[in-house]
Coordinates of C-alpha atoms (C1' of nucleotides) in Angstrom, one line a residue:
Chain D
X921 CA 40.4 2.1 20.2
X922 CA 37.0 1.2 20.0
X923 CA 35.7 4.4 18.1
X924 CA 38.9 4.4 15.5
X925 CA 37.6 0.5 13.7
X926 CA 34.0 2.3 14.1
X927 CA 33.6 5.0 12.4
X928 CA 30.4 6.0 10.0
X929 CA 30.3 4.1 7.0
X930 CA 31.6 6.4 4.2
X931 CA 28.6 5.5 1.7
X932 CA 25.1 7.2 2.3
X933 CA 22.9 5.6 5.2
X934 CA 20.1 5.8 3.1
X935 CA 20.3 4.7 -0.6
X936 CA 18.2 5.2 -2.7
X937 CA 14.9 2.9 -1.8
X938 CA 15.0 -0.6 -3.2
X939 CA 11.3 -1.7 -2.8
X940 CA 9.3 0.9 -4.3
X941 CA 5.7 1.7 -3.6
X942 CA 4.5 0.1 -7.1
X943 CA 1.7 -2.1 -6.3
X944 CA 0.5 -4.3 -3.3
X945 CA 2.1 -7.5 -4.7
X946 CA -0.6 -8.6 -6.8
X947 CA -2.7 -9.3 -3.4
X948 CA -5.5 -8.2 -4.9
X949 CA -8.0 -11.0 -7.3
X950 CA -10.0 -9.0 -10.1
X951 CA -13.4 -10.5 -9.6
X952 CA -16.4 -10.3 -11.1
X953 CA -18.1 -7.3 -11.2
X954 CA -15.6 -5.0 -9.8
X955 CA -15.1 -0.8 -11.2
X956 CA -11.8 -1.0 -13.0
X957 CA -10.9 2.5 -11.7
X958 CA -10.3 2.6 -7.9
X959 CA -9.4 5.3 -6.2
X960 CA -7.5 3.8 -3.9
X961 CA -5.7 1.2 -3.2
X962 CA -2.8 0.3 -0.6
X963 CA 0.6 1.4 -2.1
X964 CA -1.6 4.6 -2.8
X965 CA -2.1 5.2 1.0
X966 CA 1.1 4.1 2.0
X967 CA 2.6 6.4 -0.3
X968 CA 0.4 9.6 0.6
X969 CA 0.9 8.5 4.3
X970 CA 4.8 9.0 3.6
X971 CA 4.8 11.7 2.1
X972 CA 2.3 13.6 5.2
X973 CA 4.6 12.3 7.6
X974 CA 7.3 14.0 5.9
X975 CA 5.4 17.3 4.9
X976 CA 3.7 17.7 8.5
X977 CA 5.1 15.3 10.9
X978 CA 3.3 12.2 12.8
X979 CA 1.0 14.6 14.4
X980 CA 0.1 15.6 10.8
X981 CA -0.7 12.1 10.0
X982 CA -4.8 11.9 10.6
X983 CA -7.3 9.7 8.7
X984 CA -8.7 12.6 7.7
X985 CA -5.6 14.8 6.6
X986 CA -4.6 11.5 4.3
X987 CA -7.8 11.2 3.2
X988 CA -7.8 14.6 2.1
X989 CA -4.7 14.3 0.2
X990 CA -6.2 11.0 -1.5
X991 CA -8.8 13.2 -2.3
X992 CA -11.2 11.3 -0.7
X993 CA -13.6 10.7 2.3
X994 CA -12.6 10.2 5.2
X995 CA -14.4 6.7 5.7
X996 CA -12.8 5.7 2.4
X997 CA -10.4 4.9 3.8
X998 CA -11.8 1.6 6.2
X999 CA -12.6 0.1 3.1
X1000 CA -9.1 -0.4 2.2
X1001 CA -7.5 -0.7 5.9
X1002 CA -8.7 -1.7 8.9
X1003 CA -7.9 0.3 11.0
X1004 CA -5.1 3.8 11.3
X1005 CA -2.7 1.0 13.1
X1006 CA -2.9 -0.4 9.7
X1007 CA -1.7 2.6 7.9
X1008 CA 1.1 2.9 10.4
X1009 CA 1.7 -0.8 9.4
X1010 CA 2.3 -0.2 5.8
X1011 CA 4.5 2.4 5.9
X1012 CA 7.0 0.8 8.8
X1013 CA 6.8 -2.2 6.2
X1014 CA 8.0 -0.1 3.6
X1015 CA 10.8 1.9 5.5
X1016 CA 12.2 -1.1 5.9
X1017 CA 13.1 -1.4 2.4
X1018 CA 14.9 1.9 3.0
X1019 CA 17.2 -0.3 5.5
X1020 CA 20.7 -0.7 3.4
X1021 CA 21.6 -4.7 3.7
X1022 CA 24.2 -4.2 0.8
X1023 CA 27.0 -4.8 3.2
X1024 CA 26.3 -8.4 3.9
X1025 CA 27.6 -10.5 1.3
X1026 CA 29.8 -7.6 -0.1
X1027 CA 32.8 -6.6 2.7
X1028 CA 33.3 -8.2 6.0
X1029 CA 30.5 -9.0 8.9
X1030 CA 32.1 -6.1 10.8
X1031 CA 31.3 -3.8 8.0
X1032 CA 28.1 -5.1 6.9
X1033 CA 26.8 -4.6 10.6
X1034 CA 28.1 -1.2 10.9
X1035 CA 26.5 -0.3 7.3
X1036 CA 23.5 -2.0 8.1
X1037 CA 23.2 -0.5 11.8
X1038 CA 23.6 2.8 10.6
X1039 CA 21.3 3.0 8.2
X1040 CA 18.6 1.4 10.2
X1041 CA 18.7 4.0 13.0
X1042 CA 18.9 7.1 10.7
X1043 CA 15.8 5.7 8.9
X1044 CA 13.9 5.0 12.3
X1045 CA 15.4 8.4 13.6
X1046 CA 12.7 10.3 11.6
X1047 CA 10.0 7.9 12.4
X1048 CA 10.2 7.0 15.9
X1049 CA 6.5 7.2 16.8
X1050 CA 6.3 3.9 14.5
X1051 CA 9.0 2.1 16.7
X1052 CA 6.8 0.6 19.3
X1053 CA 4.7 -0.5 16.3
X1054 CA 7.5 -2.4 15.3
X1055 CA 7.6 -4.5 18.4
X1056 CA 4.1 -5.4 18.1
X1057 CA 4.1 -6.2 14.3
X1058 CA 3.9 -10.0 13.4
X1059 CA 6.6 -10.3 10.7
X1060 CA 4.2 -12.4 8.3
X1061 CA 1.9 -9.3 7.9
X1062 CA 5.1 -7.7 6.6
X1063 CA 7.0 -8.4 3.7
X1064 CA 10.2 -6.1 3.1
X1065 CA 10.4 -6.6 6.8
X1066 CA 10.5 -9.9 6.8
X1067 CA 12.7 -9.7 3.5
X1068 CA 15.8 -7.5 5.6
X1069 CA 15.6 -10.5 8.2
X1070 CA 16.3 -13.2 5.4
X1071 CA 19.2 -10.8 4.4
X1072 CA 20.6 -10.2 7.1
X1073 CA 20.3 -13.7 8.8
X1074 CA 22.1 -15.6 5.8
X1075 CA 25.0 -12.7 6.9
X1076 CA 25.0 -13.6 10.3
X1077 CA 25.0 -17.4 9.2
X1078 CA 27.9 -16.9 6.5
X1079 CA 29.5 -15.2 8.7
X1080 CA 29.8 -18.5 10.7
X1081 CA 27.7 -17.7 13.5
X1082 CA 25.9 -20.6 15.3
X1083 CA 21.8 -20.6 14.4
X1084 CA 20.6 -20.4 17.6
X1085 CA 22.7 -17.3 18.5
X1086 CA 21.4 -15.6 15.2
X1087 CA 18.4 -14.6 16.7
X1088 CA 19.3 -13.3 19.7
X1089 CA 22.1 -11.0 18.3
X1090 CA 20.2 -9.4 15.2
X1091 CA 17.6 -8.7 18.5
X1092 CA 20.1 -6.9 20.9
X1093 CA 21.6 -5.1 17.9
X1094 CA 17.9 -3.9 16.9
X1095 CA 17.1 -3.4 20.4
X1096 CA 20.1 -0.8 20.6
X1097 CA 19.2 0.9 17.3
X1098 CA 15.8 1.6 17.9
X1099 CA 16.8 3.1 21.9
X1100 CA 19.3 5.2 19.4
X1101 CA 16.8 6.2 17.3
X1102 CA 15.6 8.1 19.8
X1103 CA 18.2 9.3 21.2
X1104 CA 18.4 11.1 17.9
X1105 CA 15.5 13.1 18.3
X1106 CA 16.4 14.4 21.8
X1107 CA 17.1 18.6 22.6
X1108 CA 20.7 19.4 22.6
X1109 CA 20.4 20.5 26.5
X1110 CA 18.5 17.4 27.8
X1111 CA 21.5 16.6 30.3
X1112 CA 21.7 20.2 31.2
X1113 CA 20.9 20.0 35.2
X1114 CA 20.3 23.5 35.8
X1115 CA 19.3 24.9 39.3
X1116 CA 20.1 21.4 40.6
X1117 CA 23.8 21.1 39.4
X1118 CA 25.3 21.5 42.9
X1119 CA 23.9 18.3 44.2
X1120 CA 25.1 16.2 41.2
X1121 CA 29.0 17.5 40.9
X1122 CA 30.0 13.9 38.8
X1123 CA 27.5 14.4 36.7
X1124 CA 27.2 17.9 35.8
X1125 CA 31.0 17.5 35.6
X1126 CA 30.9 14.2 33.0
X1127 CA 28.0 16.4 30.9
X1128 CA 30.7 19.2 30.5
X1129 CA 33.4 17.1 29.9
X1130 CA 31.8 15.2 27.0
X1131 CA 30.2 18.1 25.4
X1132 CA 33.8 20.2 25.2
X1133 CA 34.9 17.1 23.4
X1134 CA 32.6 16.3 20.5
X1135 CA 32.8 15.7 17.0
X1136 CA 29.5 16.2 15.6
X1137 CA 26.2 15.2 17.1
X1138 CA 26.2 13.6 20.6
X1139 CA 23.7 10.7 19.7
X1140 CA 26.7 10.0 16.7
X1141 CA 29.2 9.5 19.7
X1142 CA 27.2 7.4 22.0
X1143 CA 26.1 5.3 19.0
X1144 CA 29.7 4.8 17.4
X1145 CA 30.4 3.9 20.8
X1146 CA 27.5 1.0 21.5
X1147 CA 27.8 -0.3 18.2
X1148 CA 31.7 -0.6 18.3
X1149 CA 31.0 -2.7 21.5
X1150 CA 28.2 -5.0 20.2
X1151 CA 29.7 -5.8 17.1
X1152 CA 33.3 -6.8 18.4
X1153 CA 31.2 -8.9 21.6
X1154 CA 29.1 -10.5 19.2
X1155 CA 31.5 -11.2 16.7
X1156 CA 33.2 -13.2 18.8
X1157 CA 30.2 -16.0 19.4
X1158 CA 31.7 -16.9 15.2
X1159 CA 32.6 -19.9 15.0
X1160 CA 34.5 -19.8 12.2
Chain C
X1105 CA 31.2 -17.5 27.1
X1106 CA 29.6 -14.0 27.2
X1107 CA 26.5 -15.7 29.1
X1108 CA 28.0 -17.1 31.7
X1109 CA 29.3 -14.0 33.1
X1110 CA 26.2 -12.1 32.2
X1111 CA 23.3 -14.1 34.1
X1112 CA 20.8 -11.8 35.7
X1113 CA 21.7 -10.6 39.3
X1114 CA 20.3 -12.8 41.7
X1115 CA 19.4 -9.6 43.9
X1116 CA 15.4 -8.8 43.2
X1117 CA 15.7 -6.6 40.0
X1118 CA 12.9 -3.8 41.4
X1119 CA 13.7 -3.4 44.4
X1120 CA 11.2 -1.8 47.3
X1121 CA 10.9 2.3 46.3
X1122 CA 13.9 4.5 47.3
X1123 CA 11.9 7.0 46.9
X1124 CA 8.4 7.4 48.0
X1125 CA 5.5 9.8 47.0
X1126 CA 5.2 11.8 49.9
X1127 CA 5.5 15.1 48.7
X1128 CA 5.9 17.2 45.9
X1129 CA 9.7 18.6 47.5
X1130 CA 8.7 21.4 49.8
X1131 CA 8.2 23.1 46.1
X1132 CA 4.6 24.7 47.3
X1133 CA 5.2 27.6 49.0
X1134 CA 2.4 28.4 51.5
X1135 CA 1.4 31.9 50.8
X1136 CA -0.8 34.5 52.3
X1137 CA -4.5 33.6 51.8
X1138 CA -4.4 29.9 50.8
X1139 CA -7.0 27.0 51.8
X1140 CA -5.0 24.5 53.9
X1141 CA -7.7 21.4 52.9
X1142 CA -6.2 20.9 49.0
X1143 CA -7.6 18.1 47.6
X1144 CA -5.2 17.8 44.9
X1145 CA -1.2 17.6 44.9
X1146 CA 1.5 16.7 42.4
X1147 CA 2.2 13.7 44.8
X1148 CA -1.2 12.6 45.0
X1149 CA -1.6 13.3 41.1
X1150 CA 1.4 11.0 40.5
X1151 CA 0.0 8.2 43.6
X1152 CA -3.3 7.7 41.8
X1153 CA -2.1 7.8 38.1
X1154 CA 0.5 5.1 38.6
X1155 CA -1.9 3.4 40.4
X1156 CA -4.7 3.8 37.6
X1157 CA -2.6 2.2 35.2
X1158 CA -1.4 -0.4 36.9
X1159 CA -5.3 -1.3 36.5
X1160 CA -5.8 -0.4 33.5
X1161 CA -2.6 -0.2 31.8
X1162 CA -2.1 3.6 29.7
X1163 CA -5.2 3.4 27.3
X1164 CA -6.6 3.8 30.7
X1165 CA -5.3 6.4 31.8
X1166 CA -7.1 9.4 30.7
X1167 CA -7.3 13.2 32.4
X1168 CA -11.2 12.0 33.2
X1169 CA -10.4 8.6 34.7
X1170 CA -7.6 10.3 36.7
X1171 CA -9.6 13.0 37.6
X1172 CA -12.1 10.2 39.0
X1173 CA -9.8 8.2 41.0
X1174 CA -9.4 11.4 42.6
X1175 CA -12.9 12.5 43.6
X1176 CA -12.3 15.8 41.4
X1177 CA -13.6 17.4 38.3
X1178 CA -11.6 16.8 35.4
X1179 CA -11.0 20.3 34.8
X1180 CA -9.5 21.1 38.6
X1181 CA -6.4 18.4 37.4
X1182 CA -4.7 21.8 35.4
X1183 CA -4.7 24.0 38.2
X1184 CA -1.7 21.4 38.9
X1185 CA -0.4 20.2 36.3
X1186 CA -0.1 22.0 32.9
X1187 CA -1.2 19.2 30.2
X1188 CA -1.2 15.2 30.6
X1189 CA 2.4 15.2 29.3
X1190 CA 3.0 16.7 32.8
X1191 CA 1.8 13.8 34.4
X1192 CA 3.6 11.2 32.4
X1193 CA 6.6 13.1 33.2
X1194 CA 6.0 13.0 37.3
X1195 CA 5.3 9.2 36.7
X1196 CA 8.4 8.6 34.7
X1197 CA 10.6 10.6 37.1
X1198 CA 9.2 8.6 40.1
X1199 CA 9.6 5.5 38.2
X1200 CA 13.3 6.7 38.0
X1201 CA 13.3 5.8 42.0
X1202 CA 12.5 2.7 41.5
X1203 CA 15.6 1.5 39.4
X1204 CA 18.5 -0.3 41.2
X1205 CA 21.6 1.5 41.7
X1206 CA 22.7 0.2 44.9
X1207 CA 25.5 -1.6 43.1
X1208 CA 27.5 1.5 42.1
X1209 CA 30.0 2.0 45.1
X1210 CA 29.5 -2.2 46.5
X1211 CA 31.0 -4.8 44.0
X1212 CA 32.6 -4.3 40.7
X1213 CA 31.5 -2.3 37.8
X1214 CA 30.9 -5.3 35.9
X1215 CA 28.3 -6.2 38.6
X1216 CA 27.0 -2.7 39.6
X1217 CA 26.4 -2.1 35.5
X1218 CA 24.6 -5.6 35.0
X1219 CA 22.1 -4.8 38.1
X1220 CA 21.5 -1.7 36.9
X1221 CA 21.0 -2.4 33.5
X1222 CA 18.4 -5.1 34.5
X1223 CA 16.2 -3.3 37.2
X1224 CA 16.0 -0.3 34.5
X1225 CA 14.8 -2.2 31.8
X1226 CA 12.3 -3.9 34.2
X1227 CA 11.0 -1.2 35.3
X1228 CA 10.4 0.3 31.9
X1229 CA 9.0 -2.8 30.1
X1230 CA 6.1 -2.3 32.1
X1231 CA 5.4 1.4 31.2
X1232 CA 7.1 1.3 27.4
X1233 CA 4.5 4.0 26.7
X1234 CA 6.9 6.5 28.6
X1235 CA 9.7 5.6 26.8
X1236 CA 9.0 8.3 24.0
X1237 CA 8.4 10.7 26.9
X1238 CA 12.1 10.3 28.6
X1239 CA 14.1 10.8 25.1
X1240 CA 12.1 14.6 25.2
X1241 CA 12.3 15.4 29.1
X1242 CA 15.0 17.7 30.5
X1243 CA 17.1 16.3 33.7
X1244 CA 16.3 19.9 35.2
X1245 CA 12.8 18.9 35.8
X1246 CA 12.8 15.5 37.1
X1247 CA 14.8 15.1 40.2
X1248 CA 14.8 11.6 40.7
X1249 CA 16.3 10.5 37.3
X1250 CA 18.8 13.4 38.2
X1251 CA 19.7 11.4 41.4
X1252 CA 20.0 7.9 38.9
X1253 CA 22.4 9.7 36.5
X1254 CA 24.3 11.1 39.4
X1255 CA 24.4 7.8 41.0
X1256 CA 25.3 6.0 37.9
X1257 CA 28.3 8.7 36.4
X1258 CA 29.3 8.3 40.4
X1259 CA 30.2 5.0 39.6
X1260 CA 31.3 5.0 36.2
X1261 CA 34.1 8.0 37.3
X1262 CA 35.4 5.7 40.6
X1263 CA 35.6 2.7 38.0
X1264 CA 38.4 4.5 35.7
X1265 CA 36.1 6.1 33.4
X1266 CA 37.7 9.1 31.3
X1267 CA 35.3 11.6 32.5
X1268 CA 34.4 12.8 28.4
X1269 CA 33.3 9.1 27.7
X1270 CA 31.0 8.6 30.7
X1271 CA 28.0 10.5 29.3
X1272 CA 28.3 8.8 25.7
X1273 CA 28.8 5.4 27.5
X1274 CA 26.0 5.5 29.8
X1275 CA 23.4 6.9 26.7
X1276 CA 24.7 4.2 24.7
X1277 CA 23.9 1.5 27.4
X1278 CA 20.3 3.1 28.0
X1279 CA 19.7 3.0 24.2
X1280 CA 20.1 -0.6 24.2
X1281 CA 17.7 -0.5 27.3
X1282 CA 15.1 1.4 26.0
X1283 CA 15.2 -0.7 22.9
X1284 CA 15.2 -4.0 25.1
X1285 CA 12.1 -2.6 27.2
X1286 CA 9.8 -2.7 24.0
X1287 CA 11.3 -6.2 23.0
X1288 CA 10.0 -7.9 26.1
X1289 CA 6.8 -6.9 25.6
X1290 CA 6.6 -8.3 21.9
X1291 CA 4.5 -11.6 21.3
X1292 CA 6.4 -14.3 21.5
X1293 CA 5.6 -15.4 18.0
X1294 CA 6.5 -12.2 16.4
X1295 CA 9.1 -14.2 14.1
X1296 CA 6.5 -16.7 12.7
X1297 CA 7.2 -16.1 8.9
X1298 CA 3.8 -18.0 8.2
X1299 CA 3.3 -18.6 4.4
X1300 CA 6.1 -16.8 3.3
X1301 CA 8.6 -19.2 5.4
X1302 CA 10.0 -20.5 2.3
X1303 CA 11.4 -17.5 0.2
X1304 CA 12.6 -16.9 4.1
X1305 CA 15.1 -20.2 4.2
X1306 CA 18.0 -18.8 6.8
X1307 CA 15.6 -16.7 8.9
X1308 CA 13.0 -19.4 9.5
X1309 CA 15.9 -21.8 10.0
X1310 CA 17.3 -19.2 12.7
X1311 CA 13.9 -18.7 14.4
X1312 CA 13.5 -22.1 14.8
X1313 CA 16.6 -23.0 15.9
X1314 CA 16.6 -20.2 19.0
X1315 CA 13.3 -21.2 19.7
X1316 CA 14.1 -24.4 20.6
X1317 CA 17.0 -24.1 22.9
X1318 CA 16.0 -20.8 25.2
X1319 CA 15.6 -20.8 28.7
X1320 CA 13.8 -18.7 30.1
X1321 CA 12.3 -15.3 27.8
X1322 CA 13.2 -14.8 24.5
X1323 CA 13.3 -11.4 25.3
X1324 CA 15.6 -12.4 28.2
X1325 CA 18.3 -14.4 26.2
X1326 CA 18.8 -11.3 23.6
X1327 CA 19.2 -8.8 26.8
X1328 CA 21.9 -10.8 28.0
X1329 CA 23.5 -11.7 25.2
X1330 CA 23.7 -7.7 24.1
X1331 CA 24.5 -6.3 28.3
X1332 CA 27.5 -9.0 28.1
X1333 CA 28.6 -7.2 24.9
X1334 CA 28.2 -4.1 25.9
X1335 CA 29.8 -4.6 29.4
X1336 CA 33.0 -6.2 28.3
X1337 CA 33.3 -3.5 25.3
X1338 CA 32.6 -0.5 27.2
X1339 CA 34.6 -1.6 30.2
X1340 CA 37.5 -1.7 28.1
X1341 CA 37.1 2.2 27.8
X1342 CA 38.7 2.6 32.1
X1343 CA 42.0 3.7 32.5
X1344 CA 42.6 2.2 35.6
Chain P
dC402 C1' -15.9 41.2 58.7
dC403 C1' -13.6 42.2 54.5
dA404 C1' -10.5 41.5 50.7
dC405 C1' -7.9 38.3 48.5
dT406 C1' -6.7 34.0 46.4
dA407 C1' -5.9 29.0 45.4
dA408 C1' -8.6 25.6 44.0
dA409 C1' -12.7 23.2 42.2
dT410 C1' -16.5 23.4 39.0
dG411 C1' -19.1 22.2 34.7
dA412 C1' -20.2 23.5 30.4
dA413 C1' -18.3 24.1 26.0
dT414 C1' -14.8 23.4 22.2
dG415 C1' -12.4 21.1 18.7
dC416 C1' -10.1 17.1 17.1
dC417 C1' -9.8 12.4 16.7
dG418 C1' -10.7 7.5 14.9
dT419 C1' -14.4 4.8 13.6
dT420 C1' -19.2 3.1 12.1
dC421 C1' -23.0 2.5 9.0
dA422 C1' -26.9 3.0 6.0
dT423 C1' -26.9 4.7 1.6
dT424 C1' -25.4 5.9 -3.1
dT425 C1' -22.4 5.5 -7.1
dA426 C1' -20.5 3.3 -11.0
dG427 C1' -18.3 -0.3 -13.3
dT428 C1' -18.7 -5.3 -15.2
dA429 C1' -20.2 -10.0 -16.4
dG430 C1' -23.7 -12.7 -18.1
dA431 C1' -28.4 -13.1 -20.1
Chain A
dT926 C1' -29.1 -3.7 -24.2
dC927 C1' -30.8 -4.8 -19.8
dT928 C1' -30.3 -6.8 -15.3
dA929 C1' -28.0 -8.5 -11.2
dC930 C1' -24.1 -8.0 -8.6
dT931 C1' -20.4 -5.9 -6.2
dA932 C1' -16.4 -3.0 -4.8
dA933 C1' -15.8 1.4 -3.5
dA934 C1' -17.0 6.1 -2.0
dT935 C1' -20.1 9.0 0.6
dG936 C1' -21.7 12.0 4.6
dA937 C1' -23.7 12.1 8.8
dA938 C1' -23.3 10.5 13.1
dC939 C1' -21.0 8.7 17.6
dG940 C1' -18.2 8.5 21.6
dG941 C1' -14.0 9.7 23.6
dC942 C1' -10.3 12.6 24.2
dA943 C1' -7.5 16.8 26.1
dT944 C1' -8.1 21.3 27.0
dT945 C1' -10.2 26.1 28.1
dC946 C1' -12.7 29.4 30.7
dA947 C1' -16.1 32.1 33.2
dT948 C1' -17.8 31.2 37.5
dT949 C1' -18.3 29.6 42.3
dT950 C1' -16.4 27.8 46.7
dA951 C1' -14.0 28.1 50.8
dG952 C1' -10.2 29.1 53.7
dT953 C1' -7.0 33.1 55.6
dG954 C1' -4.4 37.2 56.9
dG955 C1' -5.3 41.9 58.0

DNA sequence: CCACTAAATGAATGCCGTTCATTTAGTAGA
DNA sequence: TCTACTAAATGAACGGCATTCATTTAGTGG
């Protein structure tokens, strides 16, 4: 009965953005001597970096494609980031304020996982070049990131869980959204053995079997599925 | 209690090579006019890039540095395979061989999943570059992961698995794999909130709290705690 | 010995991220 | 108003990358 107390969430994965891409948190000191009118500045790259990825793709995204949309050189650019990893930085930082955390504090821990879980996977479903990014960035160099945490850890510990389990858990539930996020993204006939189909009959037979039998998109199923799992195991290290 | 039935498997998680690169299948059919001294082979392609970047790690491994391990001319590598994605898909698929699935058909599905589930995401967390390659690549032409799944839904089926939930079950626990892969190789002070600790109160209490009572990984402690979950849930899917 | 062919060659191509010496243009203080 | 200072933009260059292609090499069946 897993799938029946784990359905999608009813309200949209992705709400409409709460961090916007205003300014880059009054980071930056006026000093002495300084041109009032730069060009360029960070939420100005991160937001023609977004909006490239979305227009062309991840292959699209070049230093000199976004510098060419910033209407700028090239080498402009290194004056305001380090490096391209840098760019990708920014704008996983800011899809993270895409990341819907309404659900904790609102429903039940049950729901506000599910809610949560949903929403982060269909976010990181259109950007999974930048998930091994993620595993590599530092949380202090990002702040919405490190914002969803703080939200989401006061859920887990309202919720009753222990503090040293909190960790742990919001990591295997990431862990399995990001592998879904990919998932997401594969062809429709990855599983589909061809010539070799004699020599795996359980196989070929469980690939039929499950495709007759869907309701919409086979990464949905296999996520429902996963998620219904880790949130009633987890759920039950509550103490409370 | 979900840890103390979900320890790692004693059994070495990567166990010595299944199967070895001897030959490319008996694919190359020996025509009419052919030199019999080829230099170059898909085996022999796959031999040396695994072993380049085993040296170098993947930045290293570059069409000319391949080429070079080889004795050959860059240029001579396409007359074999079609584009370097080629070659990351022979090293995935051999790295396929490598995963344990002897416990399918020898103890319980409990045990056979948790073995499994470890040796994969061993293997993997070495090469997470490939793991963007394997959500794209087609069963059909990678043999070896074709035997894994065959192995795998095998087992699943014999367990009591209704045959339409195997596929969605078996994605779901590779999600959380994949996912899991990356997370080992994250520094292990990814979660130091650094200045902004204090607008951060229950996260930075939470790090600090799992950081203190882990044995072992990190990494290791959230894989456990999420297999156990997904075990017990999933399991509950047999009919028998 | 010839005709054929798989395979290796090496030069060239185009794209990429990045560097750096130089120029531009605004501002604060005299 | 002039001068000193500085952040930011420039454009040419660099090295590395995957890939292409006309050409050469060297075995083999007829």
């Amino acid at each position: 009965m897993l799938e029946t107390i784990n359905e999608r969430p009813a309200m949209p994965a992705v709400p409409a953005a709460t961090g916007s891409i205003t300014s880059n948190g009054g980071a930056q000191k006026r000093r002495a001597g300084r041109p009032s009118a730069a060009v360029l500045d960070k939420s100005g790259i991160t937001a023609a970096a977004l909006e490239l990825v979305s227009r062309k793709g991840y292959e699209g995204l070049t230093m000199a494609a976004l510098a060419r949309v910033l209407d700028v050189a090239p080498s402009a650019l290194y004056n305001h980031v380090a490096s391209k990893q840098d760019v990708l930085l920014l704008v996983e930082d800011h899809l993270m304020s895409l990341v819907d955390v309404s659900g904790f504090g609102a429903g039940s821990w049950e729901d506000a996982v599910r809610t949560w879980a949903w929403s982060y996977r269909d976010v990181f479903a259109e950007h999974t070049p930048l998930i091994p990014v993620i595993a590599v960035l530092p949380v202090t160099d990002a702040p919405q990131t490190l914002a969803m945490y703080e939200t989401v850890s006061k859920g887990f510990s309202d919720a009753g869980f222990p503090r040293e389990r909190i960790v742990p858990a919001i990591v295997a539930l990431e862990s399995f959204i990001f592998g879904s996020a990919y998932d997401v993204t594969a062809p429709e006939d990855i599983f589909e053995s061809g010539s070799m189909a004699d020599s795996t009959p359980h196989f070929t037979a469980a690939v039929r079997s499950s495709a007759g039998q869907e309701r919409g998109r086979p990464a949905d199923t296999a996520f429902s599925l996963g998620l219904g799992a880790l949130v009633s195991g987890l759920g039950a290290l509550r103490t409370t």
